[in-house]
């Protein structure tokens, strides 16, 4: 059992504790990938992953303290740190820092295993889309909390996170895997109306000089989601390509960043041309 907050380090054997922590991660991964909808609830799963981050961070701190103490060449039985409790954090600010890292760690791993489960058809499309949207939204907040210390790529490298699916979904795509046709309970006309509304909303936002990433990215994400739920659109549908391109650009920026005025004009131009192409496609479908 992993304590809810691993605030002290009681295992001097760095490699062993890391292997144990990573083994627990893999065991959880196998469980969630094979159990489908009957798996443990996502919030509880993320809590377990957060605790694993505390183990890994604690292990790294012990290694650093041993090296600074000049004990690197001594056997573990001779280490003067064996019988000591080494606090992972010494004040509330440091604790909050580790809490934020643990949250980011859990979101990235949860996304990776959700993508694996969906690829194996262990999660139905509706559940996948709902949970993926939630994780993407949470990722934006969690990533912002550590941006002053390190990038997400550096964080993943530091904690040896091999999560290519999560990188693609969170850092590149920024939206769930497109599912043609979407929810069967939503009519084609309703999806079209939503798409038109999202087009108008995002174009109005740009015209009203909204420039911050955290203002524009959610609007583009909603538009992209609506476009991908339209049935019978070609795989190379130009509106999808243009919106996806801007989503990837904004996902590579920080939430507090602003796009330049030239980028804003280009974004408005691309959205306008995408909307024109979208309406042309609808007319073609109506006349056919």
JSON list of C-alpha atoms in Angstrom, two decimals, residues 279-288:
[
{"chain": "A", "resi": 279, "resn": "UNK", "atom": "CA", "xyz": [-20.77, 25.86, -46.05]},
{"chain": "A", "resi": 280, "resn": "UNK", "atom": "CA", "xyz": [-19.84, 24.87, -49.62]},
{"chain": "A", "resi": 281, "resn": "UNK", "atom": "CA", "xyz": [-19.57, 21.26, -48.52]},
{"chain": "A", "resi": 282, "resn": "UNK", "atom": "CA", "xyz": [-23.00, 21.42, -46.85]},
{"chain": "A", "resi": 283, "resn": "UNK", "atom": "CA", "xyz": [-24.59, 22.80, -50.03]},
{"chain": "A", "resi": 284, "resn": "UNK", "atom": "CA", "xyz": [-23.02, 20.00, -52.04]},
{"chain": "A", "resi": 285, "resn": "UNK", "atom": "CA", "xyz": [-24.37, 17.41, -49.61]},
{"chain": "A", "resi": 286, "resn": "UNK", "atom": "CA", "xyz": [-27.84, 19.00, -49.70]},
{"chain": "A", "resi": 287, "resn": "UNK", "atom": "CA", "xyz": [-27.99, 19.04, -53.49]},
{"chain": "A", "resi": 288, "resn": "UNK", "atom": "CA", "xyz": [-26.73, 15.51, -53.94]}
]
